[in-house]
GROMACS .gro file of C-alpha atoms in nm:
model
  225
    1MET     CA    1  -4.092   2.021   2.614
    2THR     CA    2  -3.995   2.334   2.803
    3ARG     CA    3  -4.059   2.677   2.661
    4THR     CA    4  -3.679   2.730   2.630
    5ALA     CA    5  -3.641   2.395   2.443
    6ALA     CA    6  -3.931   2.482   2.211
    7ALA     CA    7  -3.780   2.822   2.134
    8SER     CA    8  -3.444   2.668   2.069
    9THR     CA    9  -3.602   2.409   1.829
   10SER     CA   10  -3.792   2.683   1.647
   11SER     CA   11  -3.476   2.896   1.611
   12GLY     CA   12  -3.282   2.595   1.480
   13LYS     CA   13  -3.553   2.529   1.220
   14GLN     CA   14  -3.551   2.894   1.111
   15MET     CA   15  -3.169   2.881   1.062
   16LEU     CA   16  -3.193   2.566   0.858
   17SER     CA   17  -3.468   2.716   0.650
   18GLU     CA   18  -3.256   3.029   0.587
   19GLN     CA   19  -2.962   2.814   0.479
   20ILE     CA   20  -3.172   2.610   0.238
   21TYR     CA   21  -3.336   2.923   0.105
   22LEU     CA   22  -2.998   3.085   0.031
   23HIS     CA   23  -2.874   2.764  -0.127
   24LEU     CA   24  -3.176   2.741  -0.360
   25ARG     CA   25  -3.169   3.106  -0.447
   26ASP     CA   26  -2.799   3.097  -0.534
   27ALA     CA   27  -2.834   2.775  -0.731
   28ILE     CA   28  -3.120   2.913  -0.939
   29MET     CA   29  -2.933   3.236  -1.000
   30ARG     CA   30  -2.622   3.051  -1.109
   31GLY     CA   31  -2.822   2.845  -1.356
   32GLU     CA   32  -2.778   2.512  -1.178
   33TYR     CA   33  -3.150   2.454  -1.242
   34ALA     CA   34  -3.258   2.501  -1.599
   35PRO     CA   35  -3.565   2.711  -1.685
   36GLY     CA   36  -3.873   2.495  -1.625
   37ALA     CA   37  -3.681   2.241  -1.410
   38ALA     CA   38  -3.869   2.073  -1.128
   39LEU     CA   39  -3.778   2.157  -0.770
   40LYS     CA   40  -3.879   1.842  -0.582
   41PRO     CA   41  -3.909   1.896  -0.201
   42GLN     CA   42  -3.843   1.530  -0.122
   43ASP     CA   43  -3.527   1.516  -0.335
   44LEU     CA   44  -3.403   1.850  -0.195
   45ALA     CA   45  -3.463   1.736   0.160
   46LYS     CA   46  -3.267   1.424   0.099
   47GLU     CA   47  -2.977   1.612  -0.077
   48GLN     CA   48  -2.949   1.868   0.197
   49GLY     CA   49  -3.009   1.643   0.491
   50VAL     CA   50  -3.299   1.839   0.633
   51SER     CA   51  -3.673   1.785   0.692
   52LEU     CA   52  -3.939   1.828   0.429
   53ALA     CA   53  -4.094   2.108   0.630
   54VAL     CA   54  -3.768   2.307   0.623
   55VAL     CA   55  -3.742   2.263   0.246
   56ARG     CA   56  -4.099   2.370   0.184
   57GLU     CA   57  -4.062   2.682   0.395
   58ALA     CA   58  -3.753   2.775   0.190
   59LEU     CA   59  -3.933   2.702  -0.138
   60VAL     CA   60  -4.214   2.926  -0.039
   61ARG     CA   61  -3.974   3.214   0.011
   62VAL     CA   62  -3.807   3.147  -0.331
   63VAL     CA   63  -4.155   3.154  -0.490
   64GLY     CA   64  -4.221   3.483  -0.315
   65GLU     CA   65  -3.918   3.636  -0.495
   66GLY     CA   66  -4.037   3.516  -0.834
   67LEU     CA   67  -3.758   3.265  -0.865
   68ALA     CA   68  -3.984   2.964  -0.874
   69ASP     CA   69  -4.348   2.872  -0.933
   70ARG     CA   70  -4.577   2.676  -0.707
   71LEU     CA   71  -4.762   2.442  -0.943
   72HIS     CA   72  -5.110   2.312  -0.864
   73ASN     CA   73  -5.077   1.957  -0.735
   74ARG     CA   74  -4.735   1.932  -0.902
   75GLY     CA   75  -4.492   2.084  -0.654
   76PHE     CA   76  -4.243   2.355  -0.748
   77ALA     CA   77  -4.047   2.449  -1.058
   78VAL     CA   78  -3.813   2.719  -1.198
   79PRO     CA   79  -4.005   2.949  -1.431
   80ALA     CA   80  -3.965   2.911  -1.808
   81PHE     CA   81  -3.807   3.151  -2.058
   82SER     CA   82  -4.146   3.186  -2.221
   83ASP     CA   83  -4.328   3.269  -1.904
   84ARG     CA   84  -4.547   3.571  -1.976
   85ARG     CA   85  -4.463   3.725  -1.643
   86TRP     CA   86  -4.125   3.846  -1.772
   87GLN     CA   87  -4.296   4.055  -2.048
   88GLU     CA   88  -4.549   4.181  -1.796
   89ILE     CA   89  -4.284   4.290  -1.558
   90ALA     CA   90  -4.087   4.458  -1.834
   91GLU     CA   91  -4.411   4.642  -1.938
   92ALA     CA   92  -4.463   4.760  -1.580
   93ARG     CA   93  -4.102   4.882  -1.557
   94ARG     CA   94  -4.120   5.060  -1.891
   95THR     CA   95  -4.435   5.238  -1.763
   96ILE     CA   96  -4.324   5.337  -1.416
   97GLU     CA   97  -3.944   5.383  -1.417
   98PRO     CA   98  -3.917   5.644  -1.702
   99ALA     CA   99  -4.172   5.853  -1.518
  100MET     CA  100  -3.973   5.822  -1.202
  101LEU     CA  101  -3.650   5.918  -1.386
  102ARG     CA  102  -3.819   6.230  -1.522
  103MET     CA  103  -3.917   6.325  -1.172
  104SER     CA  104  -3.561   6.264  -1.052
  105ILE     CA  105  -3.416   6.484  -1.321
  106GLU     CA  106  -3.665   6.756  -1.227
  107ARG     CA  107  -3.625   6.732  -0.849
  108GLY     CA  108  -3.276   6.585  -0.797
  109ASP     CA  109  -3.017   6.812  -0.632
  110ILE     CA  110  -2.641   6.821  -0.651
  111ASP     CA  111  -2.614   6.542  -0.391
  112TRP     CA  112  -2.825   6.327  -0.619
  113GLU     CA  113  -2.598   6.400  -0.906
  114ALA     CA  114  -2.298   6.302  -0.705
  115ARG     CA  115  -2.456   5.977  -0.603
  116VAL     CA  116  -2.553   5.892  -0.960
  117ARG     CA  117  -2.193   5.958  -1.075
  118ALA     CA  118  -2.051   5.748  -0.788
  119ALA     CA  119  -2.292   5.463  -0.847
  120HIS     CA  120  -2.206   5.458  -1.217
  121HIS     CA  121  -1.838   5.463  -1.144
  122ARG     CA  122  -1.879   5.162  -0.914
  123LEU     CA  123  -2.076   4.978  -1.178
  124ALA     CA  124  -1.831   5.054  -1.456
  125ARG     CA  125  -1.540   4.935  -1.245
  126THR     CA  126  -1.697   4.612  -1.122
  127PRO     CA  127  -1.635   4.309  -1.349
  128PRO     CA  128  -1.965   4.147  -1.444
  129PHE     CA  129  -1.797   3.806  -1.476
  130VAL     CA  130  -1.491   3.646  -1.315
  131PRO     CA  131  -1.276   3.343  -1.414
  132ASP     CA  132  -1.439   3.019  -1.331
  133GLY     CA  133  -1.746   3.206  -1.220
  134GLY     CA  134  -1.984   3.067  -1.478
  135GLU     CA  135  -2.196   3.237  -1.736
  136PHE     CA  136  -2.400   3.452  -1.496
  137TYR     CA  137  -2.331   3.795  -1.347
  138THR     CA  138  -2.134   3.809  -1.022
  139GLU     CA  139  -2.320   3.905  -0.702
  140GLU     CA  140  -2.088   4.215  -0.673
  141TRP     CA  141  -2.179   4.339  -1.024
  142SER     CA  142  -2.546   4.263  -0.971
  143GLU     CA  143  -2.555   4.467  -0.660
  144ALA     CA  144  -2.373   4.755  -0.825
  145HIS     CA  145  -2.617   4.737  -1.112
  146ARG     CA  146  -2.916   4.756  -0.876
  147VAL     CA  147  -2.765   5.048  -0.688
  148PHE     CA  148  -2.704   5.243  -1.010
  149HIS     CA  149  -3.055   5.200  -1.139
  150ARG     CA  150  -3.212   5.274  -0.797
  151THR     CA  151  -2.989   5.585  -0.749
  152LEU     CA  152  -3.100   5.719  -1.084
  153LEU     CA  153  -3.462   5.709  -0.956
  154GLU     CA  154  -3.404   5.817  -0.596
  155GLY     CA  155  -3.416   6.182  -0.693
  156CYS     CA  156  -3.785   6.145  -0.741
  157GLY     CA  157  -3.822   6.165  -0.360
  158ASN     CA  158  -4.130   5.942  -0.350
  159PRO     CA  159  -4.076   5.637  -0.112
  160PHE     CA  160  -4.390   5.462  -0.243
  161LEU     CA  161  -4.265   5.469  -0.600
  162LEU     CA  162  -3.917   5.354  -0.483
  163GLU     CA  163  -4.081   5.057  -0.295
  164THR     CA  164  -4.252   4.966  -0.620
  165PHE     CA  165  -3.918   4.977  -0.799
  166ASP     CA  166  -3.764   4.750  -0.539
  167ARG     CA  167  -4.033   4.488  -0.581
  168MET     CA  168  -4.014   4.501  -0.961
  169TRP     CA  169  -3.634   4.470  -0.944
  170ILE     CA  170  -3.652   4.160  -0.732
  171ALA     CA  171  -3.915   4.007  -0.956
  172SER     CA  172  -3.708   4.061  -1.266
  173GLU     CA  173  -3.362   3.954  -1.140
  174LEU     CA  174  -3.381   3.605  -1.285
  175ALA     CA  175  -3.499   3.729  -1.623
  176ARG     CA  176  -3.221   3.982  -1.623
  177ARG     CA  177  -2.954   3.711  -1.571
  178TRP     CA  178  -3.108   3.486  -1.830
  179SER     CA  179  -3.121   3.765  -2.086
  180GLY     CA  180  -2.756   3.849  -2.025
  181GLN     CA  181  -2.656   3.480  -2.072
  182ARG     CA  182  -2.853   3.450  -2.394
  183ASN     CA  183  -2.715   3.778  -2.539
  184PRO     CA  184  -2.340   3.786  -2.456
  185GLY     CA  185  -2.267   4.035  -2.726
  186ARG     CA  186  -2.487   4.305  -2.575
  187ASP     CA  187  -2.277   4.600  -2.444
  188GLY     CA  188  -2.468   4.713  -2.141
  189SER     CA  189  -2.183   4.945  -2.031
  190VAL     CA  190  -2.265   5.175  -2.324
  191GLU     CA  191  -2.629   5.183  -2.226
  192HIS     CA  192  -2.546   5.261  -1.860
  193ARG     CA  193  -2.308   5.533  -1.956
  194ARG     CA  194  -2.572   5.690  -2.175
  195LEU     CA  195  -2.819   5.677  -1.888
  196GLU     CA  196  -2.575   5.852  -1.662
  197GLU     CA  197  -2.492   6.121  -1.926
  198THR     CA  198  -2.850   6.204  -2.012
  199ALA     CA  199  -2.965   6.211  -1.651
  200LEU     CA  200  -2.688   6.447  -1.538
  201ALA     CA  201  -2.745   6.660  -1.849
  202ARG     CA  202  -3.100   6.700  -1.719
  203ASP     CA  203  -3.225   6.581  -2.057
  204ALA     CA  204  -3.546   6.413  -1.939
  205ASP     CA  205  -3.668   6.308  -2.285
  206ALA     CA  206  -3.340   6.146  -2.383
  207ALA     CA  207  -3.293   5.977  -2.039
  208ALA     CA  208  -3.644   5.833  -2.048
  209GLU     CA  209  -3.601   5.710  -2.406
  210THR     CA  210  -3.264   5.552  -2.313
  211LEU     CA  211  -3.414   5.370  -2.012
  212ILE     CA  212  -3.711   5.240  -2.216
  213HIS     CA  213  -3.467   5.109  -2.474
  214HIS     CA  214  -3.249   4.952  -2.205
  215LEU     CA  215  -3.549   4.768  -2.048
  216THR     CA  216  -3.681   4.662  -2.388
  217LEU     CA  217  -3.360   4.493  -2.482
  218THR     CA  218  -3.354   4.292  -2.163
  219ALA     CA  219  -3.705   4.163  -2.222
  220ALA     CA  220  -3.635   4.097  -2.589
  221GLY     CA  221  -3.342   3.874  -2.485
  222LEU     CA  222  -3.593   3.618  -2.351
  223THR     CA  223  -3.793   3.595  -2.666
  224GLU     CA  224  -3.517   3.587  -2.925
  225THR     CA  225  -3.358   3.251  -3.010
   0.00000   0.00000   0.00000
């Protein structure tokens, strides 16, 4: 095989792996696989018409985002509601993010205030659900939600803390969607508005308390029946 042919084959495999990764990620996020459900590489390869190697590569990426587990000698599976990791992630977020928010309130300038207001406006105006869209948040709302929370913390000015936030956010995305599905009566818009108001009022104590309460409710949604 020539070098050009080998490169073309490698590129094609990468494209297929990316497609399968996106398919799996979206399917898990939409709830097509129940918590604890097995993700069998052989079955997925057959369903998608690709090689086992392509599927395994995609599954490893999904595992890396915390959307699946790699089980010892038992393949792959979607995490369970009861998985301790969700409470550990929530604990980490309740420890780190309120401190970052306090720093943002102390250090954030007028441009930060404007970004917070704009991010909240976008979130408030983006429907979390759409007709025939299922029980889970839309991608548009999920992105607006992420941007609002990150913008609140960006005033801290510390890129290392913000990288930590980004990792925790990705790791908690599945738990956040499950919690929303299991607690449809929760009015997150009130919580978000309170976060915006306390942050822009430069009330660090109230803002931190509101954020802790917000994060606690999400974690509690996975333990309540």
